[in-house]
Amino acid sequence: MMKLGVNSVLFKDFDFATAARQIALCGYDGVEISAIKGMCEHLELDRWKEQADELRSIVKDNGLEFLSMEVASLDEERLILAFEAAVEIGIPIVNVGPGGKTGVEADLQHSIETLYRLSEKAESYGITLCVKAHIGNAIYNTETTLQAMEEIPSPAFGIDMDPSHIYRGNENPEEELPKVLSKVKHVHIRDCKGRATGPGEIKNQACGRGDIDLYAYCKAMVDGNYSGPVCLEVIGANKHSLADVSIVAAESYGYLNACLKALGARKPKLV
């Protein structure tokens, strides 16, 4: 059964305990904790040892599990801290962005070489390191994703397949997912209106509100026997009320859970 979660960045204006409580109330199985410096640090990597017990307790008390962590950065020093924290706290996947600029071959090679080295380090910790194609970055579409897959052999390396970035890069994610699914170990998911560079208002990132054929994307996941985490990642949630962000989370859960239940990939939760 695919597990559904929420990246806590959606609740960036609130503490992690509040985020976990709302995520659980919406029906999700787990949480992706945000450790994104300068955006949302529910997990502060520079002092993770001070936070570890509290974070584990919060997740357990809300009946959730840690599905992943988002660091975004490729900074090696920061990622070593992330791997150490992940092992201690019990977080199986660390997600990063590729960095660099689209269309710059040197940036693409640098990104792949960095991910190669960091994946080997992740492997030594027993952690999976995932990267996603990110519009504007060096790895930005299916072609560059496939190149990274070919050149990074570590079993600890995976793809975080985000349909929003693929769609906004003028590809149809439900058609592209099967091409990379063999290495997909995590899915960030959200919707969007149109193919603009940015993801738009948070209400239009709620799954089912935008233009991406997310039902077809869910079907591609199920048809390809994907069984990893699917985590809602909504950004831009500045100065929104707790009700505003919780509505986005709840609406997205209802949509994704219904799609996956119809496709036989979710069972009713026991309460």
XYZ file of N, CA and C in Angstrom:
813
model
N 0.848 -1.201 0.000
C 0.000 0.000 0.000
C 0.878 1.244 0.000
N 0.608 2.149 -0.913
C 1.322 3.420 -0.920
C 0.979 4.227 0.329
N 1.971 4.866 0.898
C 1.746 5.696 2.069
C 1.713 7.159 1.671
N 0.735 7.873 2.215
C 0.564 9.291 1.918
C 1.082 10.138 3.069
N 1.802 11.194 2.721
C 2.336 12.096 3.727
C 2.286 13.536 3.271
N 2.719 14.426 4.149
C 2.786 15.860 3.859
C 4.165 16.369 4.245
N 4.779 17.126 3.354
C 5.999 17.839 3.697
C 5.615 18.964 4.654
N 6.262 19.012 5.808
C 5.866 19.979 6.828
C 6.119 21.427 6.425
N 6.771 21.651 5.262
C 6.973 23.020 4.781
C 5.639 23.742 4.577
N 4.566 22.993 4.323
C 3.248 23.611 4.181
C 2.869 24.352 5.459
N 3.369 23.863 6.600
C 3.057 24.446 7.907
C 4.244 25.245 8.453
N 4.947 25.926 7.564
C 6.181 26.619 7.937
C 5.976 27.696 8.989
N 4.780 28.265 9.079
C 4.514 29.319 10.053
C 4.088 28.780 11.410
N 4.138 27.452 11.557
C 3.689 26.820 12.796
C 4.744 25.821 13.262
N 4.719 25.461 14.526
C 5.709 24.527 15.027
C 5.399 23.106 14.546
N 6.380 22.220 14.731
C 6.229 20.871 14.187
C 5.105 20.097 14.869
N 4.899 20.330 16.151
C 3.817 19.637 16.849
C 2.464 19.994 16.243
N 2.277 21.265 15.922
C 1.028 21.706 15.283
C 0.892 21.084 13.903
N 1.979 21.088 13.143
C 1.958 20.496 11.806
C 1.578 19.030 11.870
N 2.214 18.277 12.756
C 1.942 16.839 12.854
C 0.494 16.575 13.253
N -0.016 17.359 14.183
C -1.405 17.174 14.613
C -2.374 17.379 13.450
N -2.175 18.429 12.675
C -3.070 18.707 11.558
C -2.923 17.653 10.459
N -1.694 17.228 10.199
C -1.456 16.203 9.179
C -2.162 14.905 9.554
N -2.098 14.553 10.834
C -2.775 13.340 11.299
C -4.294 13.483 11.194
N -4.816 14.648 11.579
C -6.261 14.868 11.510
C -6.783 14.770 10.080
N -5.942 15.135 9.114
C -6.347 15.059 7.709
C -6.390 13.613 7.203
N -5.768 12.681 7.920
C -5.834 11.275 7.539
C -4.554 10.672 7.007
N -3.495 11.461 6.937
C -2.242 10.976 6.342
C -1.571 9.907 7.201
N -0.721 9.128 6.530
C 0.026 8.066 7.210
C 1.292 8.594 7.874
N 1.882 9.634 7.286
C 3.175 10.079 7.782
C 3.495 11.493 7.379
N 4.750 11.855 7.646
C 5.194 13.223 7.419
C 6.582 13.220 6.798
N 6.811 14.173 5.921
C 8.151 14.496 5.454
C 8.565 15.749 6.203
N 9.601 15.632 7.021
C 9.989 16.784 7.833
C 10.895 17.704 7.024
N 10.598 18.984 7.100
C 11.357 19.982 6.346
C 12.589 20.414 7.125
N 13.752 20.331 6.452
C 15.018 20.830 6.995
C 15.649 21.755 5.965
N 14.810 22.606 5.363
C 15.235 23.485 4.277
C 15.697 24.808 4.865
N 16.985 25.024 4.838
C 17.554 26.240 5.438
C 17.040 27.471 4.702
N 16.595 28.439 5.454
C 16.100 29.677 4.877
C 14.647 29.632 4.467
N 14.016 28.464 4.551
C 12.601 28.348 4.193
C 11.784 27.768 5.335
N 12.182 26.592 5.798
C 11.453 25.945 6.891
C 12.344 24.885 7.513
N 12.679 25.087 8.770
C 13.542 24.135 9.470
C 12.834 23.567 10.701
N 11.844 22.732 10.446
C 11.270 22.002 11.575
C 12.311 21.064 12.173
N 13.214 20.585 11.326
C 14.392 19.863 11.788
C 15.593 20.772 11.542
N 16.203 21.246 12.621
C 17.379 22.111 12.515
C 18.614 21.220 12.579
N 19.241 21.009 11.443
C 20.317 20.030 11.361
C 21.502 20.383 12.252
N 21.735 21.657 12.499
C 22.852 22.053 13.351
C 22.644 21.667 14.807
N 21.406 21.344 15.178
C 21.146 20.919 16.562
C 20.173 19.735 16.616
N 20.308 18.844 15.657
C 19.349 17.751 15.559
C 19.352 16.853 16.794
N 20.493 16.722 17.449
C 20.554 15.847 18.627
C 19.670 16.361 19.748
N 19.528 17.683 19.841
C 18.655 18.266 20.859
C 17.181 18.018 20.537
N 16.863 17.869 19.262
C 15.473 17.743 18.832
C 14.998 16.303 18.695
N 15.914 15.365 18.546
C 15.568 14.009 18.116
C 14.461 13.366 18.944
N 14.598 13.364 20.262
C 13.602 12.697 21.117
C 12.235 13.350 20.986
N 12.222 14.678 20.968
C 10.950 15.396 20.874
C 10.265 15.117 19.538
N 11.022 15.128 18.452
C 10.434 14.887 17.138
C 9.860 13.476 17.034
N 10.602 12.498 17.547
C 10.093 11.123 17.536
C 8.805 11.015 18.343
N 8.763 11.670 19.483
C 7.572 11.611 20.342
C 6.366 12.253 19.666
N 6.594 13.388 19.023
C 5.495 14.085 18.337
C 4.883 13.198 17.263
N 5.727 12.582 16.473
C 5.234 11.737 15.396
C 4.500 10.517 15.955
N 5.078 9.873 16.948
C 4.451 8.694 17.548
C 3.120 9.039 18.193
N 3.080 10.141 18.934
C 1.854 10.533 19.641
C 0.705 10.843 18.691
N 1.038 11.204 17.451
C -0.001 11.516 16.463
C -0.304 10.338 15.532
N 0.282 9.183 15.813
C 0.003 7.995 15.011
C 0.569 8.077 13.611
N 1.632 8.852 13.458
C 2.252 9.025 12.152
C 3.583 8.280 12.103
N 4.254 8.343 10.972
C 5.622 7.862 10.848
C 6.404 8.838 9.987
N 7.708 8.843 10.177
C 8.553 9.656 9.320
C 8.730 8.939 7.984
N 8.315 9.587 6.903
C 8.455 9.016 5.566
C 9.720 9.507 4.882
N 10.119 10.740 5.177
C 11.270 11.328 4.484
C 11.645 12.649 5.143
N 12.737 13.213 4.662
C 13.218 14.523 5.091
C 13.599 15.293 3.830
N 13.265 16.574 3.760
C 13.735 17.391 2.646
C 14.780 18.376 3.135
N 15.964 18.282 2.518
C 17.066 19.184 2.820
C 17.242 20.195 1.692
N 16.962 19.759 0.459
C 17.055 20.574 -0.759
C 18.494 20.815 -1.189
N 19.345 21.231 -0.277
C 20.727 21.597 -0.595
C 21.593 20.380 -0.906
N 22.627 20.599 -1.741
C 23.640 19.577 -2.018
C 24.917 19.825 -1.217
N 24.847 20.702 -0.231
C 26.002 20.976 0.602
C 26.376 19.709 1.394
N 27.603 19.231 1.191
C 27.998 17.942 1.767
C 27.997 17.958 3.285
N 28.490 19.025 3.871
C 28.531 19.104 5.331
C 27.127 19.022 5.917
N 26.208 19.719 5.268
C 24.817 19.709 5.740
C 24.181 18.338 5.551
N 24.495 17.683 4.454
C 23.893 16.376 4.196
C 24.447 15.294 5.113
N 25.697 15.394 5.513
C 26.228 14.439 6.489
C 25.439 14.552 7.792
N 25.150 15.777 8.215
C 24.307 15.974 9.395
C 22.919 15.371 9.174
N 22.387 15.536 7.951
C 21.070 14.987 7.633
C 21.072 13.466 7.716
N 22.132 12.842 7.212
C 22.219 11.383 7.257
C 22.314 10.895 8.705
N 23.115 11.586 9.497
C 23.248 11.214 10.912
C 21.903 11.343 11.630
N 21.216 12.447 11.377
C 19.909 12.665 12.001
C 18.906 11.621 11.539
N 18.929 11.314 10.257
C 17.984 10.348 9.702
C 18.139 8.981 10.351
N 19.375 8.556 10.530
C 19.626 7.259 11.162
C 19.084 7.250 12.587
N 19.379 8.292 13.342
C 18.980 8.341 14.754
C 17.470 8.468 14.922
N 16.846 9.302 14.098
C 15.411 9.587 14.254
C 14.556 8.514 13.592
N 15.099 7.868 12.571
C 14.347 6.836 11.862
C 13.664 7.367 10.615
N 14.418 8.078 9.809
C 13.903 8.666 8.559
C 14.622 7.978 7.405
N 13.906 7.266 6.538
C 14.579 6.431 5.543
C 15.093 7.143 4.298
N 14.524 8.309 3.981
C 14.825 8.985 2.710
C 15.159 10.440 2.959
N 16.211 10.917 2.298
C 16.566 12.341 2.318
C 16.441 12.878 0.901
N 15.659 13.932 0.735
C 15.403 14.513 -0.579
C 16.186 15.802 -0.794
N 16.749 15.930 -1.993
C 17.506 17.127 -2.361
C 17.093 17.595 -3.753
N 17.499 18.825 -4.081
C 17.363 19.333 -5.436
C 18.673 19.154 -6.178
N 18.673 19.284 -7.496
C 19.889 19.032 -8.271
C 20.846 20.205 -8.356
N 20.367 21.425 -8.085
C 21.221 22.599 -8.236
C 21.572 22.864 -9.689
N 22.405 23.875 -9.913
C 22.835 24.219 -11.267
C 21.740 24.882 -12.075
N 22.068 25.156 -13.348
C 21.134 25.838 -14.246
C 20.815 24.977 -15.457
N 19.576 25.075 -15.894
C 19.115 24.340 -17.065
C 19.926 24.710 -18.301
N 20.343 23.693 -19.046
C 21.025 23.915 -20.316
C 22.507 24.156 -20.215
N 23.064 24.157 -19.004
C 24.503 24.341 -18.819
C 25.115 22.964 -18.578
N 25.808 22.442 -19.578
C 26.323 21.073 -19.510
C 27.265 20.881 -18.321
N 28.098 21.871 -18.046
C 29.022 21.751 -16.915
C 28.260 21.628 -15.599
N 27.154 22.347 -15.484
C 26.337 22.258 -14.275
C 25.709 20.876 -14.141
N 25.247 20.328 -15.248
C 24.649 18.996 -15.223
C 25.665 17.957 -14.766
N 26.868 18.023 -15.330
C 27.898 17.071 -14.947
C 28.291 17.234 -13.489
N 28.388 18.477 -13.049
C 28.734 18.723 -11.644
C 27.649 18.172 -10.724
N 26.390 18.371 -11.083
C 25.281 17.868 -10.279
C 25.325 16.351 -10.185
N 25.535 15.696 -11.321
C 25.573 14.234 -11.334
C 26.760 13.712 -10.530
N 27.914 14.341 -10.685
C 29.105 13.911 -9.937
C 28.902 14.094 -8.430
N 28.274 15.201 -8.055
C 28.013 15.454 -6.633
C 27.030 14.429 -6.081
N 25.979 14.159 -6.833
C 24.988 13.173 -6.398
C 25.590 11.772 -6.317
N 26.503 11.467 -7.221
C 27.213 10.182 -7.201
C 27.958 10.032 -5.869
N 28.728 11.055 -5.517
C 29.529 11.010 -4.296
C 28.644 10.968 -3.050
N 27.607 11.784 -3.044
C 26.735 11.841 -1.874
C 25.899 10.582 -1.721
N 25.559 9.943 -2.835
C 24.807 8.682 -2.766
C 25.651 7.589 -2.130
N 26.937 7.581 -2.423
C 27.819 6.606 -1.791
C 27.887 6.830 -0.285
N 27.908 8.093 0.128
C 27.902 8.398 1.557
C 26.570 7.986 2.185
N 25.463 8.268 1.487
C 24.144 7.863 1.996
C 24.082 6.349 2.168
N 24.657 5.631 1.217
C 24.665 4.169 1.284
C 25.382 3.687 2.538
N 26.466 4.347 2.913
C 27.219 3.939 4.100
C 26.412 4.149 5.386
N 25.425 5.040 5.338
C 24.555 5.279 6.484
C 23.268 4.441 6.432
N 23.051 3.745 5.313
C 21.815 2.984 5.151
C 20.621 3.856 4.823
N 20.885 5.020 4.224
C 19.850 6.006 3.881
C 19.733 6.099 2.362
N 18.536 6.374 1.867
C 18.328 6.616 0.441
C 18.343 8.121 0.170
N 19.132 8.527 -0.810
C 19.197 9.926 -1.231
C 18.441 10.068 -2.544
N 17.436 10.935 -2.556
C 16.624 11.129 -3.767
C 16.763 12.561 -4.283
N 16.761 12.670 -5.611
C 16.782 13.980 -6.262
C 15.606 14.054 -7.219
N 15.092 15.269 -7.416
C 14.009 15.410 -8.381
C 14.397 16.364 -9.493
N 13.834 16.121 -10.649
C 13.945 17.085 -11.743
C 13.261 18.374 -11.288
N 13.972 19.482 -11.399
C 13.478 20.758 -10.876
C 13.590 21.799 -11.972
N 12.475 22.394 -12.325
C 12.459 23.380 -13.402
C 13.469 24.491 -13.109
N 14.307 24.795 -14.097
C 15.333 25.813 -13.954
C 16.675 25.298 -13.496
N 16.718 24.056 -12.985
C 17.962 23.478 -12.492
C 18.618 22.591 -13.545
N 19.774 22.048 -13.202
C 20.541 21.263 -14.175
C 19.810 19.982 -14.588
N 19.248 19.275 -13.622
C 18.362 18.135 -13.906
C 16.954 18.687 -13.855
N 16.290 18.724 -14.997
C 15.019 19.457 -15.058
C 13.923 18.732 -15.825
N 14.271 17.647 -16.520
C 13.269 16.944 -17.328
C 13.581 15.454 -17.341
N 12.841 14.711 -18.158
C 13.035 13.263 -18.202
C 14.399 12.897 -18.767
N 14.834 13.590 -19.794
C 16.119 13.273 -20.420
C 17.272 13.400 -19.429
N 17.308 14.508 -18.691
C 18.405 14.698 -17.749
C 18.265 13.775 -16.537
N 17.034 13.445 -16.174
C 16.820 12.468 -15.106
C 17.374 11.108 -15.504
N 17.096 10.694 -16.728
C 17.603 9.409 -17.217
C 19.127 9.390 -17.266
N 19.725 10.522 -17.590
C 21.186 10.597 -17.611
C 21.750 10.386 -16.211
N 21.130 11.020 -15.223
C 21.567 10.829 -13.836
C 21.390 9.380 -13.404
N 20.278 8.781 -13.766
C 20.027 7.379 -13.425
C 21.100 6.469 -14.012
N 21.502 6.755 -15.229
C 22.492 5.918 -15.918
C 23.875 6.060 -15.293
N 24.194 7.263 -14.820
C 25.560 7.530 -14.365
C 25.762 7.371 -12.860
N 24.676 7.122 -12.121
C 24.798 6.960 -10.663
C 24.304 5.558 -10.294
N 25.226 4.607 -10.119
C 24.834 3.206 -9.927
C 24.455 2.834 -8.500
N 24.710 3.693 -7.522
C 24.493 3.319 -6.133
C 23.045 2.910 -5.871
N 22.836 1.804 -5.152
C 21.465 1.420 -4.792
C 20.828 2.401 -3.817
N 21.637 3.281 -3.225
C 21.108 4.287 -2.302
C 20.637 5.541 -3.026
N 20.782 5.572 -4.349
C 20.338 6.730 -5.133
C 18.954 6.472 -5.697
N 18.095 7.471 -5.587
C 16.750 7.333 -6.138
C 16.248 8.633 -6.733
N 15.165 8.519 -7.476
C 14.493 9.683 -8.072
C 13.264 10.028 -7.246
N 13.106 11.318 -6.985
C 11.909 11.874 -6.360
C 11.110 12.498 -7.497
N 10.083 11.815 -7.963
C 9.382 12.231 -9.184
C 8.229 13.180 -8.854
N 8.425 14.454 -9.135
C 7.444 15.499 -8.835
C 6.708 15.883 -10.114
N 5.426 15.523 -10.237
C 4.707 15.800 -11.489
C 4.560 17.286 -11.792
N 4.590 18.129 -10.758
C 4.432 19.559 -10.986
C 5.584 20.126 -11.797
N 6.808 19.752 -11.449
C 7.953 20.269 -12.193
C 7.985 19.709 -13.619
N 7.621 18.459 -13.769
C 7.594 17.856 -15.108
C 6.528 18.536 -15.970
N 5.363 18.764 -15.387
C 4.274 19.410 -16.132
C 4.641 20.832 -16.519
N 5.228 21.581 -15.569
C 5.591 22.967 -15.861
C 6.791 23.052 -16.796
N 7.469 21.932 -17.010
C 8.552 21.858 -17.993
C 8.071 21.371 -19.345
N 6.742 21.415 -19.553
C 6.109 21.074 -20.836
C 6.190 19.592 -21.195
N 6.221 18.737 -20.165
C 6.064 17.306 -20.375
C 4.815 16.861 -19.620
N 4.261 15.728 -19.990
C 3.093 15.195 -19.305
C 3.556 14.112 -18.330
N 3.458 14.369 -17.032
C 4.068 13.470 -16.054
C 3.550 12.041 -16.087
N 2.274 11.856 -16.417
C 1.746 10.493 -16.467
C 2.389 9.674 -17.585
N 2.903 10.374 -18.615
C 3.592 9.689 -19.711
C 5.079 9.499 -19.411
N 5.646 10.384 -18.612
C 7.081 10.350 -18.325
C 7.426 9.439 -17.147
N 6.507 9.295 -16.204
C 6.793 8.493 -15.022
C 7.267 7.073 -15.355
N 6.604 6.336 -16.251
C 7.063 4.966 -16.519
C 8.506 4.879 -17.008
N 9.017 5.933 -17.619
C 10.378 5.911 -18.154
C 11.430 5.928 -17.046
N 11.068 6.479 -15.893
C 12.043 6.621 -14.802
C 11.669 5.803 -13.566
N 10.545 5.109 -13.629
C 9.973 4.479 -12.442
C 10.890 3.446 -11.791
N 11.784 2.863 -12.562
C 12.668 1.846 -12.001
C 13.546 2.382 -10.873
N 13.768 3.712 -10.864
C 14.594 4.317 -9.810
C 13.803 5.286 -8.926
N 12.505 5.375 -9.117
C 11.700 6.277 -8.301
C 11.505 5.648 -6.916
N 11.964 6.369 -5.886
C 11.846 5.880 -4.516
C 11.060 6.837 -3.623
N 10.640 7.958 -4.218
C 9.862 8.952 -3.470
C 9.110 9.795 -4.478
N 7.932 10.266 -4.096
C 7.143 11.147 -4.958
C 6.719 12.374 -4.163
N 7.117 13.553 -4.647
C 6.541 14.819 -4.191
C 5.361 15.099 -5.102
N 4.258 15.526 -4.548
C 3.081 15.717 -5.404
C 2.347 16.998 -5.042
N 1.882 17.675 -6.059
C 1.007 18.835 -5.924
C 0.439 19.108 -7.306
N -0.551 19.960 -7.378
C -1.166 20.329 -8.648
C -0.704 21.734 -9.021
N -1.116 22.217 -10.184
C -0.834 23.602 -10.575
C -1.748 23.997 -11.724
N -1.929 25.284 -11.866
C -2.698 25.843 -12.984
C -1.719 26.284 -14.060
N -1.848 25.730 -15.256
C -0.995 26.138 -16.360
C 0.424 25.637 -16.212
N 1.274 26.075 -17.156
C 2.656 25.601 -17.183
C 3.641 26.728 -16.875
N 3.234 27.650 -15.995
C 4.109 28.753 -15.602
C 5.295 28.226 -14.798
N 6.332 29.052 -14.673
C 7.537 28.639 -13.951
C 7.251 28.334 -12.490
N 6.469 29.181 -11.836
C 6.175 28.985 -10.414
C 4.954 28.113 -10.204
N 4.807 27.555 -8.991
C 3.688 26.651 -8.717
C 2.359 27.350 -8.481
N 2.383 28.668 -8.244
C 1.135 29.400 -8.067
C 0.656 29.445 -6.632
N -0.558 29.943 -6.431
C -1.131 30.067 -5.092
C -1.298 28.695 -4.458
N -1.238 28.662 -3.124
C -1.301 27.358 -2.466
C -2.641 26.658 -2.719
N -3.733 27.414 -2.873
C -5.017 26.760 -3.098
C -5.029 25.998 -4.422
N -4.282 26.490 -5.405
C -4.239 25.811 -6.705
C -3.193 24.700 -6.747
N -2.423 24.557 -5.661
C -1.508 23.425 -5.550
C -2.194 22.218 -4.912
N -3.381 22.428 -4.345
C -4.126 21.310 -3.779
C -4.437 20.300 -4.876
N -4.205 19.042 -4.608
C -4.386 18.003 -5.630
C -5.840 17.946 -6.101
N -6.019 18.017 -7.412
C -7.342 17.993 -8.006
C -7.848 19.352 -8.429
N -7.162 20.425 -8.021
C -7.612 21.772 -8.370
C -6.984 22.307 -9.644
N -5.878 21.726 -10.055
C -5.132 22.272 -11.177
C -5.357 21.524 -12.474
N -4.365 21.615 -13.354
C -4.494 21.094 -14.710
C -3.762 19.780 -14.944
N -2.973 19.325 -13.949
C -2.260 18.062 -14.128
C -3.252 16.904 -14.020
N -3.092 15.912 -14.875
C -3.953 14.726 -14.803
C -3.392 13.810 -13.709
N -3.695 14.156 -12.464
C -3.121 13.415 -11.351
C -3.744 12.031 -11.194
N -4.975 11.844 -11.674
C -5.524 10.479 -11.641
C -4.701 9.579 -12.552
N -4.384 10.071 -13.748
C -3.565 9.284 -14.672
C -2.177 9.055 -14.097
N -1.668 10.043 -13.361
C -0.359 9.889 -12.721
C -0.424 8.811 -11.647
N -1.478 8.839 -10.849
C -1.675 7.793 -9.840
C -1.779 6.422 -10.496
N -2.486 6.350 -11.606
C -2.627 5.070 -12.311
C -1.271 4.581 -12.814
N -0.432 5.512 -13.293
C 0.907 5.130 -13.749
C 1.733 4.595 -12.592
N 1.577 5.190 -11.403
C 2.282 4.665 -10.233
C 1.821 3.251 -9.912
N 0.510 3.057 -9.899
C -0.050 1.748 -9.552
C 0.309 0.704 -10.610
N 0.159 1.072 -11.878
C 0.481 0.139 -12.964
C 1.953 -0.268 -12.936
N 2.812 0.634 -12.455
C 4.247 0.351 -12.381
C 4.686 -0.256 -11.060
N 3.679 -0.594 -10.203
C 3.940 -1.232 -8.905
C 4.787 -0.365 -7.968
N 4.651 0.941 -8.077
C 5.337 1.826 -7.140
C 4.728 1.660 -5.754
N 5.557 1.575 -4.734
C 5.045 1.366 -3.380
C 5.720 2.284 -2.353
N 6.416 3.320 -2.813
C 7.097 4.229 -1.904
C 6.189 5.333 -1.390
N 6.763 6.282 -0.660
C 5.978 7.392 -0.116
C 5.496 8.344 -1.216
N 4.322 8.923 -0.992
C 3.785 9.989 -1.834
C 3.487 11.152 -0.894
N 4.296 12.208 -0.976
C 4.189 13.308 -0.014
C 3.775 14.611 -0.691
N 2.708 15.182 -0.196
C 2.261 16.490 -0.664
C 3.321 17.527 -0.321
N 3.772 18.266 -1.319
C 4.733 19.341 -1.078
C 4.167 20.628 -1.667
N 3.665 21.473 -0.803
C 3.085 22.757 -1.208
C 3.964 23.864 -0.648
N 4.427 24.744 -1.522
C 5.310 25.829 -1.098
C 4.642 27.181 -1.330
N 5.208 28.187 -0.702
C 4.641 29.534 -0.838
C 3.608 29.838 0.222
N 3.580 29.012 1.284
C 2.552 29.192 2.307
C 2.978 30.224 3.345
N 3.205 31.452 2.899
C 3.594 32.530 3.806
C 2.374 33.277 4.319
N 2.312 33.432 5.642
C 1.259 34.232 6.271
C -0.135 33.731 5.936
N -0.270 32.416 5.857
C -1.592 31.816 5.742
C -2.002 31.305 7.117
N -3.294 31.265 7.358
C -3.781 30.776 8.640
C -3.631 29.259 8.715
N -3.739 28.735 9.924
C -3.693 27.287 10.096
C -4.834 26.628 9.332
N -5.982 27.265 9.304
C -7.117 26.733 8.544
C -6.792 26.676 7.051
N -6.165 27.730 6.525
C -5.838 27.774 5.091
C -4.970 26.587 4.681
N -3.884 26.360 5.426
C -2.957 25.302 5.026
C -3.538 23.926 5.318
N -4.339 23.822 6.365
C -4.959 22.535 6.682
C -5.986 22.136 5.630
N -6.677 23.116 5.078
C -7.640 22.836 4.004
C -6.927 22.262 2.778
N -5.777 22.846 2.431
C -5.002 22.330 1.297
C -4.586 20.888 1.549
N -4.124 20.614 2.771
C -3.705 19.258 3.111
C -4.881 18.284 3.076
N -6.005 18.688 3.663
C -7.168 17.801 3.743
C -7.765 17.529 2.362
N -7.885 18.582 1.569
C -8.444 18.418 0.231
C -7.560 17.501 -0.616
N -6.263 17.663 -0.492
C -5.331 16.825 -1.260
C -5.395 15.378 -0.810
N -5.509 15.169 0.507
C -5.635 13.791 0.991
C -6.886 13.133 0.428
N -8.001 13.849 0.480
C -9.247 13.278 -0.036
C -9.136 12.880 -1.493
N -8.505 13.751 -2.281
C -8.361 13.465 -3.717
C -7.439 12.271 -3.941
N -6.248 12.312 -3.346
C -5.273 11.248 -3.588
C -5.745 9.912 -3.033
N -6.330 9.937 -1.850
C -6.810 8.696 -1.248
C -7.917 8.077 -2.097
N -8.812 8.914 -2.609
C -9.893 8.402 -3.454
C -9.347 7.805 -4.749
N -8.406 8.505 -5.368
C -7.796 7.977 -6.600
C -7.128 6.631 -6.348
N -6.330 6.563 -5.306
C -5.563 5.348 -5.038
C -6.461 4.207 -4.563
N -7.533 4.518 -3.832
C -8.487 3.470 -3.447
C -9.186 2.904 -4.673
N -9.557 3.793 -5.590
C -10.216 3.333 -6.818
C -9.294 2.444 -7.642
N -7.994 2.679 -7.511
C -7.004 1.906 -8.263
C -6.490 0.693 -7.481
N -7.056 0.475 -6.297
C -6.679 -0.683 -5.492
C -5.384 -0.543 -4.737
N -4.883 0.691 -4.570
C -3.590 0.899 -3.922
C -3.709 1.447 -2.504
N -4.925 1.606 -2.004
C -5.146 2.069 -0.634
C -6.276 1.253 -0.034
N -6.184 1.026 1.265
C -7.246 0.348 1.999
C -7.800 1.307 3.044
N -9.051 1.099 3.456
C -9.594 1.963 4.515
C -8.732 1.886 5.762
N -8.489 3.052 6.404
C -7.689 3.088 7.629
C -8.513 2.602 8.802
N -7.891 1.801 9.651
C -8.546 1.348 10.871
C -8.390 2.428 11.934
N -9.476 2.776 12.580
C -9.430 3.795 13.638
C -9.967 3.245 14.937
